[in-house]
Short mmCIF file of C-alpha atoms and ligand atoms in Angstrom, two decimals:
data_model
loop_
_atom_site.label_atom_id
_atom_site.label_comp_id
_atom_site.label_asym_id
_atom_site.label_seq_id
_atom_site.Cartn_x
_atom_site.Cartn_y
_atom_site.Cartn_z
CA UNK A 18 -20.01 7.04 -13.61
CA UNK A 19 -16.52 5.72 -13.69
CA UNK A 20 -14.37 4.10 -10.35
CA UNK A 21 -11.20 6.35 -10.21
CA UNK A 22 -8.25 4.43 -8.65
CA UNK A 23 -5.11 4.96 -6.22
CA UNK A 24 -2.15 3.41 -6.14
CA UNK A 25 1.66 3.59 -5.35
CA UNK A 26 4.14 3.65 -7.57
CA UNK A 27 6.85 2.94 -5.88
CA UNK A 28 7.60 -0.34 -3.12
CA UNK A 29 4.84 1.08 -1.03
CA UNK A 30 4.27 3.62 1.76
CA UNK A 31 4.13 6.47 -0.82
CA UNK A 32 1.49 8.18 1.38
CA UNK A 33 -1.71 6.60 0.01
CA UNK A 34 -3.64 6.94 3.40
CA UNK A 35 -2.97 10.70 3.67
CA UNK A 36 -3.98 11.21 0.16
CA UNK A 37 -7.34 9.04 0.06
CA UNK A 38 -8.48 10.63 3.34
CA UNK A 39 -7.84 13.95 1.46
CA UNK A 40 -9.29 12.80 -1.74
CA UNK A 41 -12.50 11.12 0.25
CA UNK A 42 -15.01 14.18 0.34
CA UNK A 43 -15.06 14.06 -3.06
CA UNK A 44 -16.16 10.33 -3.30
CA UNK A 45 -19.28 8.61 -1.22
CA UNK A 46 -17.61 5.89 -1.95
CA UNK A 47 -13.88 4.32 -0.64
CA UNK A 48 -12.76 0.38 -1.40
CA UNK A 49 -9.89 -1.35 -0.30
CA UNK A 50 -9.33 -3.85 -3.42
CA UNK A 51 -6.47 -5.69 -2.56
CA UNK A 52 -3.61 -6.69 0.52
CA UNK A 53 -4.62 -6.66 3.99
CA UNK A 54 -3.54 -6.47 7.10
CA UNK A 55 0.39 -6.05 5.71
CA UNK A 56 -0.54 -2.11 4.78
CA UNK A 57 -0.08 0.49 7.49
CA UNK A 58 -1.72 3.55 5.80
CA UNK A 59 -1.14 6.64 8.00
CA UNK A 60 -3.39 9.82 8.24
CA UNK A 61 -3.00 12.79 9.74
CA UNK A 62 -5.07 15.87 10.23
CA UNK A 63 -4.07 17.96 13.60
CA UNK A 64 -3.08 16.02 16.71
CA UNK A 65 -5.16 13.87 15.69
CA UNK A 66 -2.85 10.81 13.88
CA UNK A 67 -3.92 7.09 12.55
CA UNK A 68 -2.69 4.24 11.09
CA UNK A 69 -5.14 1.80 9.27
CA UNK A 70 -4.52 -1.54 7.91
CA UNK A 71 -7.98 -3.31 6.66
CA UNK A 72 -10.17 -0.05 6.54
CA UNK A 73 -10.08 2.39 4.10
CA UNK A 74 -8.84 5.42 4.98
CA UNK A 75 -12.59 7.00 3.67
CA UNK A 76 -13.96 5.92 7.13
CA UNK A 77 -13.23 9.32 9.08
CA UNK A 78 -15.60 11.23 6.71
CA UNK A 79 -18.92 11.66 7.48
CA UNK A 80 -21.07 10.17 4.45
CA UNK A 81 -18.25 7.92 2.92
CA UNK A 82 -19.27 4.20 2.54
CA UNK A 83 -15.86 2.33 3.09
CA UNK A 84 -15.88 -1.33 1.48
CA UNK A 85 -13.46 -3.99 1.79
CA UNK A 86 -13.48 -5.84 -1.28
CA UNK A 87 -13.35 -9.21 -2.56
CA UNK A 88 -9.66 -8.70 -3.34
CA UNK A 89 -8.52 -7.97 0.16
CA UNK A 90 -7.72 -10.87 2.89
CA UNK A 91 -8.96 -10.00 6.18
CA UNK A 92 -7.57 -10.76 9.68
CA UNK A 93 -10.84 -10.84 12.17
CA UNK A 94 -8.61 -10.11 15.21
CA UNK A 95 -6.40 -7.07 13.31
CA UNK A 96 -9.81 -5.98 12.14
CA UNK A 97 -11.22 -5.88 15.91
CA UNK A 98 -8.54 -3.94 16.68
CA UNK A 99 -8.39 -1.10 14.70
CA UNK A 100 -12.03 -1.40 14.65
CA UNK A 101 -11.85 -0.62 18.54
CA UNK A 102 -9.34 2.10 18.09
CA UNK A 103 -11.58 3.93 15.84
CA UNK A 104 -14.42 3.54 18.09
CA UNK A 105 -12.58 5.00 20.89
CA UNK A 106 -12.39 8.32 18.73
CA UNK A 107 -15.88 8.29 18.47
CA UNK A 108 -15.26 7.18 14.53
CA UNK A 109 -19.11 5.30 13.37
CA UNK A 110 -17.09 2.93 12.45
CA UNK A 111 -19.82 -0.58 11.78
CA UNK A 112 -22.11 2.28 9.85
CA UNK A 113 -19.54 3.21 7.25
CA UNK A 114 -17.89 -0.36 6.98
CA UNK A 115 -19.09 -2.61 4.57
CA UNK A 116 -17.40 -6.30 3.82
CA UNK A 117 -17.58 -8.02 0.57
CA UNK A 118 -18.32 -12.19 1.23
CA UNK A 119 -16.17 -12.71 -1.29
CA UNK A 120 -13.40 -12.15 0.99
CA UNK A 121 -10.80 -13.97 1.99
CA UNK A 122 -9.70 -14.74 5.70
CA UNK A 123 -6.11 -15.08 7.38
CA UNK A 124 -6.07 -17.54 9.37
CA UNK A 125 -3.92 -18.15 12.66
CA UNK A 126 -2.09 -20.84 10.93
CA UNK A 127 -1.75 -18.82 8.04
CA UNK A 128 0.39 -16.39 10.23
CA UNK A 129 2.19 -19.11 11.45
CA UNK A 130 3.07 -20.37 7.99
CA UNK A 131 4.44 -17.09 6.71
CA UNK A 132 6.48 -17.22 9.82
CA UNK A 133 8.00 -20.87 9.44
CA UNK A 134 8.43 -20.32 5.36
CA UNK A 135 10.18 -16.84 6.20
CA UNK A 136 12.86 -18.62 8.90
CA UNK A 137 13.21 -21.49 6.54
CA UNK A 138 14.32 -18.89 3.30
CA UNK A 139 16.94 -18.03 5.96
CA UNK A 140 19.48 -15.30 4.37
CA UNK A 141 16.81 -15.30 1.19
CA UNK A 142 13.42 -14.39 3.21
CA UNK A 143 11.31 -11.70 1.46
CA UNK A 144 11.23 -9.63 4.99
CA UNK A 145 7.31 -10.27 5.12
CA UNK A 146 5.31 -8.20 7.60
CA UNK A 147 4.61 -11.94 9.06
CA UNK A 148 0.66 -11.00 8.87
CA UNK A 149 -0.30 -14.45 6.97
CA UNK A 150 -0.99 -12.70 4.01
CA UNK A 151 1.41 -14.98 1.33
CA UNK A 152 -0.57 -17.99 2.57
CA UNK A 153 -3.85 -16.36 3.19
CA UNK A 154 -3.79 -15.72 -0.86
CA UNK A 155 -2.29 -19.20 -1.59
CA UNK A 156 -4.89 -20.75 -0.39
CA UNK A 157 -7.01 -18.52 -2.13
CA UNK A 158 -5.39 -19.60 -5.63
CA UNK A 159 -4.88 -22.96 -4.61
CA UNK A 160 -8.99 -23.34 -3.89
CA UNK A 161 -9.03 -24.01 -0.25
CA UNK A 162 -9.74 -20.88 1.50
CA UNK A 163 -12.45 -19.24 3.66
CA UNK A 164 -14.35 -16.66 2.47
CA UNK A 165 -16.34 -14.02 4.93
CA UNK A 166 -19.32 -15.26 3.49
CA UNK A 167 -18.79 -18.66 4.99
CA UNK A 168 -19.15 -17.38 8.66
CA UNK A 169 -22.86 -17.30 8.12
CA UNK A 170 -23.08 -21.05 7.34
CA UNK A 171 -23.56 -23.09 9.68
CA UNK A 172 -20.55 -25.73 8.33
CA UNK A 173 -17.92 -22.95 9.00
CA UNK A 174 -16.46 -24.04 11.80
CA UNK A 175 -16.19 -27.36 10.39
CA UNK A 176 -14.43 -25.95 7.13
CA UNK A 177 -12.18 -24.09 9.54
CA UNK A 178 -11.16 -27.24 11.18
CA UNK A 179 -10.38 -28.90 7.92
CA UNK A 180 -8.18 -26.12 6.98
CA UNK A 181 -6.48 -25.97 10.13
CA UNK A 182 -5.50 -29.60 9.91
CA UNK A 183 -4.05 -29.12 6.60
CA UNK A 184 -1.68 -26.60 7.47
CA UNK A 185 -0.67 -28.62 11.02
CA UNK A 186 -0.02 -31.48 7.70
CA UNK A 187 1.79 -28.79 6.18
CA UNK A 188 3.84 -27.35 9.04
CA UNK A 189 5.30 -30.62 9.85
CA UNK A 190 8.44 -30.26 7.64
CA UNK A 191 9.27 -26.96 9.14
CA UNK A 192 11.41 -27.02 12.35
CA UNK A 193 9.59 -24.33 13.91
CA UNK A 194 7.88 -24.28 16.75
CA UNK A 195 4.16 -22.68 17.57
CA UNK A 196 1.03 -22.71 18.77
CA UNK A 197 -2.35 -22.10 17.22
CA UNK A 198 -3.94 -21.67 20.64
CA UNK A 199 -2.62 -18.51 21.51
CA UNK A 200 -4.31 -16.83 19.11
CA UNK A 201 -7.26 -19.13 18.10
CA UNK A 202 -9.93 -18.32 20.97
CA UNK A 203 -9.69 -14.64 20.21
CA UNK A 204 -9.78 -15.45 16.55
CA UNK A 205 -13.21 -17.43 16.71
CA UNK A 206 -14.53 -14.60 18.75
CA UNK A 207 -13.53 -12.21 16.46
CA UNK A 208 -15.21 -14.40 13.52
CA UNK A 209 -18.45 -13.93 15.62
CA UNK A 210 -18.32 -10.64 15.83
CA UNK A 211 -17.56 -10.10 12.21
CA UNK A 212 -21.13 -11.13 11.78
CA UNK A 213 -22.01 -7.69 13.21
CA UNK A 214 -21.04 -5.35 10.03
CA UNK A 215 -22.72 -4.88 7.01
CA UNK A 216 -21.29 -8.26 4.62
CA UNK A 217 -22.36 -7.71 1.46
CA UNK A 218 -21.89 -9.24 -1.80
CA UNK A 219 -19.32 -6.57 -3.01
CA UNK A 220 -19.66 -6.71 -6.84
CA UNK A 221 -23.41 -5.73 -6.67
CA UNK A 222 -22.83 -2.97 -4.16
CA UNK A 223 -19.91 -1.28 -5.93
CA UNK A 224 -21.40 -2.10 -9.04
CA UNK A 225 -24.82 -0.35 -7.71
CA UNK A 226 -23.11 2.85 -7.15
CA UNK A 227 -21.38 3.23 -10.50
CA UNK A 228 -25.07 2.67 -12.19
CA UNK A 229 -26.44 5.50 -10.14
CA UNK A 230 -23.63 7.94 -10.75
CA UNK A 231 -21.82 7.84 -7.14
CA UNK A 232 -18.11 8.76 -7.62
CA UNK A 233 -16.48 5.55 -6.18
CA UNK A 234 -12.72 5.62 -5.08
CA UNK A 235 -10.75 2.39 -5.23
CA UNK A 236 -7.24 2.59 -2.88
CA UNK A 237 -5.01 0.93 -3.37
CA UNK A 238 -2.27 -0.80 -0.98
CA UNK A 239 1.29 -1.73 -1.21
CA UNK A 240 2.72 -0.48 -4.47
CA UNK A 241 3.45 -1.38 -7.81
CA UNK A 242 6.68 -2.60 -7.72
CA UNK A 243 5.55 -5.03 -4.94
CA UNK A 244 3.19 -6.55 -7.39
CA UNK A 245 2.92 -10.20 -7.39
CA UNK A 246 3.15 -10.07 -11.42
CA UNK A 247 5.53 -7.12 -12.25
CA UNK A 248 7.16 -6.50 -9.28
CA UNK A 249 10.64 -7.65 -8.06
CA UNK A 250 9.75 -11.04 -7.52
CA UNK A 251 10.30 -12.78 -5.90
CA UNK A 252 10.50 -10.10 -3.34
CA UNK A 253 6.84 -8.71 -3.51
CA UNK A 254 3.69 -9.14 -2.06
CA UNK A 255 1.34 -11.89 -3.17
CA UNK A 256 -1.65 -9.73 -4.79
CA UNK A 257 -2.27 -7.34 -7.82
CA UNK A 258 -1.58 -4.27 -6.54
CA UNK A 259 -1.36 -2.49 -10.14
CA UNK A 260 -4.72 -1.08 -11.77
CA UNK A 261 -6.50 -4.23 -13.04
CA UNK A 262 -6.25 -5.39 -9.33
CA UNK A 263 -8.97 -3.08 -8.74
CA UNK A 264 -11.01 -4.39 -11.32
CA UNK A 265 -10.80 -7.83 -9.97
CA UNK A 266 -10.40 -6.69 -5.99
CA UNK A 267 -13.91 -5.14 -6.60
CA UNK A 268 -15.65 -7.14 -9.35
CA UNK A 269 -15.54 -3.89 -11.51
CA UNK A 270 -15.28 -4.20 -15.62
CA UNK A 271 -11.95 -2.15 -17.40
CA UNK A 272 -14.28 -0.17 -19.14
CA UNK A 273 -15.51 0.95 -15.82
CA UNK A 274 -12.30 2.53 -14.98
CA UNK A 275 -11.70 6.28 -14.62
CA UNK A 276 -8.69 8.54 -13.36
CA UNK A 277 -5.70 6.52 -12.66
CA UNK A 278 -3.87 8.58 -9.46
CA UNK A 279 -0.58 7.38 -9.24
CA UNK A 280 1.35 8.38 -6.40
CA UNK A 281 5.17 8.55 -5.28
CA UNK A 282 7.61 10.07 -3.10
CA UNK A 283 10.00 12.47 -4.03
CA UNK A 284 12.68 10.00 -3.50
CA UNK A 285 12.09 6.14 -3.02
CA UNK A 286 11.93 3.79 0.11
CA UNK A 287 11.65 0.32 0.94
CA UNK A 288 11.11 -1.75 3.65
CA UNK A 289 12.01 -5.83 3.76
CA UNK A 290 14.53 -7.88 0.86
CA UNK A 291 14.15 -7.17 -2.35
CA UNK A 292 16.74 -5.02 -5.72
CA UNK A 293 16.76 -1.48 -4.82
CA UNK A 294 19.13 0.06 -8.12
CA UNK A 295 19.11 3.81 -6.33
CA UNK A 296 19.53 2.94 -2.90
CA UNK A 297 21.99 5.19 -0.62
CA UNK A 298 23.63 3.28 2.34
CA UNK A 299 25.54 6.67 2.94
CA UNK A 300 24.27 9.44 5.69
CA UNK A 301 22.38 10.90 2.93
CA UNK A 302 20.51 7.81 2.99
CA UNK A 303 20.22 7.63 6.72
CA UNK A 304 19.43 11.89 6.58
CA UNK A 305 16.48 10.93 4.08
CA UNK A 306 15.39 7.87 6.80
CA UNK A 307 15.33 10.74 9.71
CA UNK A 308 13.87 13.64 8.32
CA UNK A 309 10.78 11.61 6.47
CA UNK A 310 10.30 9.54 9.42
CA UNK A 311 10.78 6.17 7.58
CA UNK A 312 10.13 3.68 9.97
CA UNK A 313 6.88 1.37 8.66
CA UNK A 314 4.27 1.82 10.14
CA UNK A 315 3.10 -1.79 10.23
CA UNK A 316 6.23 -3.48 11.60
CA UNK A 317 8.50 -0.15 12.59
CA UNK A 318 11.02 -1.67 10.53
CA UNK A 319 13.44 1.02 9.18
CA UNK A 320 12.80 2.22 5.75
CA UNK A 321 15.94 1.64 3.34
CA UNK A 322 16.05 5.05 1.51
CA UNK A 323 17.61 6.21 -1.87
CA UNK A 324 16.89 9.09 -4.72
CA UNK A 325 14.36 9.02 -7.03
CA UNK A 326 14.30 6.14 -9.84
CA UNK A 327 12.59 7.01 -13.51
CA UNK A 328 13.33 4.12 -14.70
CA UNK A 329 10.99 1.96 -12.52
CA UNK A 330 8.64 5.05 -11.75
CA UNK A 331 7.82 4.70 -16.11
CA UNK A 332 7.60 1.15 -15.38
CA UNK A 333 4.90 1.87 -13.13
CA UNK A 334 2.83 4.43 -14.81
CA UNK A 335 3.06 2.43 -18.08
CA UNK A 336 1.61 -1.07 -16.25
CA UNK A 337 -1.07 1.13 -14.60
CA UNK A 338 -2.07 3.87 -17.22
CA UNK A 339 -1.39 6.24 -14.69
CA UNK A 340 -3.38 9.97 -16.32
CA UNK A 341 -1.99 12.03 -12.95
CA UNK A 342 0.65 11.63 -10.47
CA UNK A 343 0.47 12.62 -6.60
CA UNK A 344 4.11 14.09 -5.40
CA UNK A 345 4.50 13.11 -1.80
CA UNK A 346 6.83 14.25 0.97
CA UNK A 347 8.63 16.96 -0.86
CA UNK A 348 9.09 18.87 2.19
CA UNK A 349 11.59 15.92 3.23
CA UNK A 350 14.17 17.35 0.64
CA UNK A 351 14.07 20.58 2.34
CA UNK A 352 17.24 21.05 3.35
CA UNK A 353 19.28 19.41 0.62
CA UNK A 354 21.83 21.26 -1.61
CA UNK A 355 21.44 18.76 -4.76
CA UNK A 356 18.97 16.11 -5.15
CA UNK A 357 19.14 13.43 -7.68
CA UNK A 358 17.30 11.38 -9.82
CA UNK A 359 17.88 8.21 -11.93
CA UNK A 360 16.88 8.76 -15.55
CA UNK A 361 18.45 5.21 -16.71
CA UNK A 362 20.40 1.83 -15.62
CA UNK A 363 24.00 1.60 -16.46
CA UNK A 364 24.55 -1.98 -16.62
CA UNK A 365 28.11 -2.95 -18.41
CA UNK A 366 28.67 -0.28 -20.89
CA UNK A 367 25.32 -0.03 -21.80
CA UNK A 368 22.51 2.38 -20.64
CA UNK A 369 18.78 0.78 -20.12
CA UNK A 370 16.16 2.98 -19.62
CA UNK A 371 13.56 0.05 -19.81
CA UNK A 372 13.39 -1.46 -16.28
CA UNK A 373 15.08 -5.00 -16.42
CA UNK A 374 13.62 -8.56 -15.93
CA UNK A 375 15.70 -9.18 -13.69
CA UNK A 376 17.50 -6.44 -11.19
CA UNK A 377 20.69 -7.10 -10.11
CA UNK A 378 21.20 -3.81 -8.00
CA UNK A 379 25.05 -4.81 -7.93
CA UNK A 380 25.14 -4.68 -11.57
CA UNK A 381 23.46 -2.02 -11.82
CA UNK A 382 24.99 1.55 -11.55
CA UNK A 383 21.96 4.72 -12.00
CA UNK A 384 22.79 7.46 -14.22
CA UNK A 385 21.51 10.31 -12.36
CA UNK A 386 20.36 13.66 -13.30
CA UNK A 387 21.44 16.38 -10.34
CA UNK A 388 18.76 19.23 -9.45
CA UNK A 389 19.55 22.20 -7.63
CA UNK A 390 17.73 21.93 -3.98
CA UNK A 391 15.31 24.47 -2.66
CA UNK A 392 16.24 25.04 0.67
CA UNK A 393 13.45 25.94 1.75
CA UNK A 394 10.86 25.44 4.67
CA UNK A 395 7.61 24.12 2.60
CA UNK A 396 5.58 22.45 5.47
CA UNK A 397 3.36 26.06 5.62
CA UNK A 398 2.98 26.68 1.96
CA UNK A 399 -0.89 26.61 1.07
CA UNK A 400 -0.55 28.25 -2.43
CA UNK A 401 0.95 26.88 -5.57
CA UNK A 402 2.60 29.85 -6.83
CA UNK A 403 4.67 30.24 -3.39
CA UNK A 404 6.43 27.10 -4.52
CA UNK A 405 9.99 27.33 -4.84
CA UNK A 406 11.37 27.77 -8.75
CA UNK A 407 13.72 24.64 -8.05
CA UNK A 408 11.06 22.49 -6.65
CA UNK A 409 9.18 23.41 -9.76
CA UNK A 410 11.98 22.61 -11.64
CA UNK A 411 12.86 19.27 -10.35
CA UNK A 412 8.69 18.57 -10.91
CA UNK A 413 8.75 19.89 -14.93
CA UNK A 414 11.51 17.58 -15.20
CA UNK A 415 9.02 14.17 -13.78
CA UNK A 416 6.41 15.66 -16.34
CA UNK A 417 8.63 15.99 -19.18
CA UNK A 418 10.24 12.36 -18.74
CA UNK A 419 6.97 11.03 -17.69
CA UNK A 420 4.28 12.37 -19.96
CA UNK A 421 1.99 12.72 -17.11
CA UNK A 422 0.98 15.51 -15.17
CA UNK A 423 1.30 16.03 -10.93
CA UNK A 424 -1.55 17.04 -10.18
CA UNK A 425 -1.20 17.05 -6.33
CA UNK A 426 2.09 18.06 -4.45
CA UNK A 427 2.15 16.62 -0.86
CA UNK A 428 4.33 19.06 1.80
CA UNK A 429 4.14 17.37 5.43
CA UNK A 430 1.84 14.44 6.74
CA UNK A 431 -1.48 16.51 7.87
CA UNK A 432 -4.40 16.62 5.64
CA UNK A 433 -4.14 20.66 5.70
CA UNK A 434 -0.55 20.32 3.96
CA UNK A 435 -1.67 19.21 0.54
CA UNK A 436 -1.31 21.48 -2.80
CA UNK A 437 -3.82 20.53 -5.71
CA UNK A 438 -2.38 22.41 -8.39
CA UNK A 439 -4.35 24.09 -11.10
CA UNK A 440 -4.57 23.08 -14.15
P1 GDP B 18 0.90 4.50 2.80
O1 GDP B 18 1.14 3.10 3.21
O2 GDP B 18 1.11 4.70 1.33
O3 GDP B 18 -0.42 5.05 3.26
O4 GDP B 18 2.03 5.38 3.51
P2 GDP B 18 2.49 5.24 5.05
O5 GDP B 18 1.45 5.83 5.92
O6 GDP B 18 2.97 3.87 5.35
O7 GDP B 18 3.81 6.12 5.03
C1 GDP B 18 3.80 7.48 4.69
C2 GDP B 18 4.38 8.27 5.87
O8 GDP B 18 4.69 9.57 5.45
C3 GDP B 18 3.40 8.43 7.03
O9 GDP B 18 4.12 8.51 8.22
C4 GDP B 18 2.73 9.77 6.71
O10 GDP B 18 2.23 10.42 7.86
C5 GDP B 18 3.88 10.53 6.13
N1 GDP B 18 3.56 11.53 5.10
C6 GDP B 18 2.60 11.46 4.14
N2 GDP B 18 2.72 12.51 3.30
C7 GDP B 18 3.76 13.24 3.74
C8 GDP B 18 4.39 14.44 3.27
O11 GDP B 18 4.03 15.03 2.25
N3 GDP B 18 5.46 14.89 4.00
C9 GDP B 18 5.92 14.26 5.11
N4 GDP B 18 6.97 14.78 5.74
N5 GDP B 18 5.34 13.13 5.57
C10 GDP B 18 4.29 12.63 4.88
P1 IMO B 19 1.39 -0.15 2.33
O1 IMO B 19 -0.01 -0.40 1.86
C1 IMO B 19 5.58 -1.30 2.23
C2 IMO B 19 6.47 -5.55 1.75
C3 IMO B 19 7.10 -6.26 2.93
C4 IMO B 19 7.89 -7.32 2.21
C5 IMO B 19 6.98 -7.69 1.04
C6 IMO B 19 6.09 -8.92 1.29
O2 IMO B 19 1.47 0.40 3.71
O3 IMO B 19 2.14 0.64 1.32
P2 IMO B 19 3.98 -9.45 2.80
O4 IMO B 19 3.69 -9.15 4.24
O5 IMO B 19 3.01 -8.85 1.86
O6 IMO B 19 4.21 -10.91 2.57
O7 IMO B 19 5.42 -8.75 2.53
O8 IMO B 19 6.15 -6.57 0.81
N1 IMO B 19 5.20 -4.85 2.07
C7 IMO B 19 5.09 -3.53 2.17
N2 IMO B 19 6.03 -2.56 2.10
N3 IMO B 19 4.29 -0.97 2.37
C8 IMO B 19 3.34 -1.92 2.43
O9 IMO B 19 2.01 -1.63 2.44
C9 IMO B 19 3.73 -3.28 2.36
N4 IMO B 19 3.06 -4.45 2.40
C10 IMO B 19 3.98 -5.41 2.21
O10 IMO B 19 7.92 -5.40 3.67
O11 IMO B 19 9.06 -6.77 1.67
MG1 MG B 20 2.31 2.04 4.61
#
């Protein structure tokens, strides 16, 4: 059996949650592989609403094994919480988690160091979520972090002080004031009660399930564009979000690898610093922002909004081997007259349609392709063929350009408002 995986395509927030929890009956198996505490991964299914950030967003189903991988970078006290929130809706929640040792942990300082190094960028920060993660990983790469395996020795706290007295070293050239203490009691409590879920030593686990033919699901967090390696660096994230990130995030071979799901929105948002070439600072922009509720779901940070960009959506597919794409939030375009979509980068008098090295969005003018808008209600459709002729229109058009069919059309944020198409 093969590990399919799920990913954005776009600068995050494409709807992965919504889409994994709808996805999850279909797989025993759910693993977070990379990111942490930075996603906010919203599902829906009545009035029932959620917003995960270390759990996979498997663990509301019955059955479904949810593992945090190696890959991901875990926050004991963010953990706790939405560990408490799900227990308060009766969600099972320490019998469907399972933690791989391999990974990493933010520490307090580590928040505290993404939040001196983002007031010292000044004008240039990257608009981090502030949850520790950029550190949390460098000290992951730079050999000096703790792992969720070392709770269970009896040197950790000893390694913890260590670490803790290298970032007070480090901190000392910001001018930034802090303190660890607020948040370090709770922390070492949390640590403790970390020992309480099933830690396991990930590779074998997922690895086990492959060998005895349980579908596996790997989800994926942040987006492709936010990738630490082909993103818009350096205004990214600091993992692998793209495809082999799974392979790594879970200690799972490439030849392991199944379906690819790539999914976007029907337009493009995002949230912090960082080139945005189809970005609309115009009330079409701020229309877009309203009617698809784009306000993160980690921070609450507006969304910045704009159409649709092909360019950057190839770019995606081709780093990932995407084999089907997942339409989201279509029903956000409802009321539109003309919706548009960049199918290349003007820059000079030239056209690009291979996404640049180096985006300079003010250099950059989109050529965009217009579509004629549906106007149309769509959040009660249920059946592909009551889909609108434009709307199937503007989504022949992403499979021509693409190559890749979309599979799954997404039409409001409940579970119940989801069209797989047949093929
Ligand atoms: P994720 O990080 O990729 O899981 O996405 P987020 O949860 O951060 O953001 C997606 C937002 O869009 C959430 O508020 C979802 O409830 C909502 N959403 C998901 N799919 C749809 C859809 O098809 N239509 C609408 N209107 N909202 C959606
Ligand atoms: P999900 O999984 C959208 C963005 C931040 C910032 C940059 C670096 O919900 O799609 P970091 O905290 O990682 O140092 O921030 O990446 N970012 C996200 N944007 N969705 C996310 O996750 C994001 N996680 C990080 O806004 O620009
Ligand atoms: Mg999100």
């Amino acid at each position: 059996m093969k590990i399919d995986v799920l990913l954005g395509l776009q600068w995050g927030d494409e709807g992965k949650g919504k889409i994994v929890d709808v996805l999850a009956p279909q797989y025993p198996v759910v693993a977070r592989f990379q990111g942490g505490p930075n996603a906010g991964h919203s599902l829906q299914f009545g009035d029932q609403k959620f917003i995960l950030h270390t759990i996979p967003s498997g663990i509301f189903h019955n059955g479904v094994v949810n593992v945090i991988g190696n890959g991901v970078v875990i926050d004991p006290l963010i953990l706790a919480q939405e560990v408490k929130a799900l227990e308060q809706m009766k969600v099972p929640v320490t019998e469907r988690l399972y933690i791989a040792k391999k990974a990493h942990l933010i520490l307090p300082t580590h928040r505290i160091i993404d939040a001196a190094t983002e007031a010292a960028k000044g004008a240039e920060k990257i608009g981090s979520t502030l949850k520790g993660i950029g550190p949390a990983y460098m000290d992951k790469t730079g050999r000096n972090g703790l792992r969720v395996g070392d709770i269970l020795l009896p040197s950790f706290l000893d390694k913890y002080q260590k670490l803790r007295k290298k970032h007070v070293e480090f901190l000392r050239q910001f001018d930034f004031s802090y303190s660890i203490e607020e948040h370090e009691e709770q922390w070492l409590k949390e640590i403790e009660n970390l020992k309480q879920y099933n830690i396991v030593d990930g590779e074998f686990f997922i690895n086990g399930y492959i060998e005895s033919s349980k579908k596996v699901l790997a989800e994926g967090a942040q987006g492709a564009l936010l990738d630490i390696d082909f993103g818009s660096y350096p205004f990214v994230t600091s993992s692998t979000t793209t495809c082999a990130g799974a392979c790594t995030g879970l200690g799972v071979p490439p030849s392991k690898i199944g379906k690819v799901y790539g999914i976007f929105k029907a337009y493009c948002t995002r949230v912090g610093s960082g080139p945005f070439p189809t970005e609309l600072h115009d009330e079409t922009g701020e229309e877009i922002r309203q009617l698809g509720r784009e306000f993160g779901a980690t921070t609450g940070r507006p969304r910045r909004t704009g159409w649709l960009d092909l360019v950057a959506l190839k770019y995606s597919i081709m780093i990932n081997g995407v084999s089907e794409l997942i339409m989201m939030k279509a029903d956000v375009l409802d009321t539109f007259d003309q919706i548009k979509v960049a199918v290349a980068y003007k820059i000079g008098k030239t056209e690009h349609k291979q996404f640049p090295y180096e985006i300079q969005t003010e250099q950059i003018e989109p050529v965009f392709k217009e579509f004629k808008g549906w106007k149309r209600n769509l959040s009660s459709i249920v059946n592909e063929d009551e889909l609108p002729f434009e709307l199937m229109n503007y989504v022949r058009f992403i499979e021509k350009e693409t190559g890749v069919p979309v599979t799954v059309i997404s039409l409001g944020p409940d579970r119940a408002q989801t069209i797989m198409r047949q093929r």
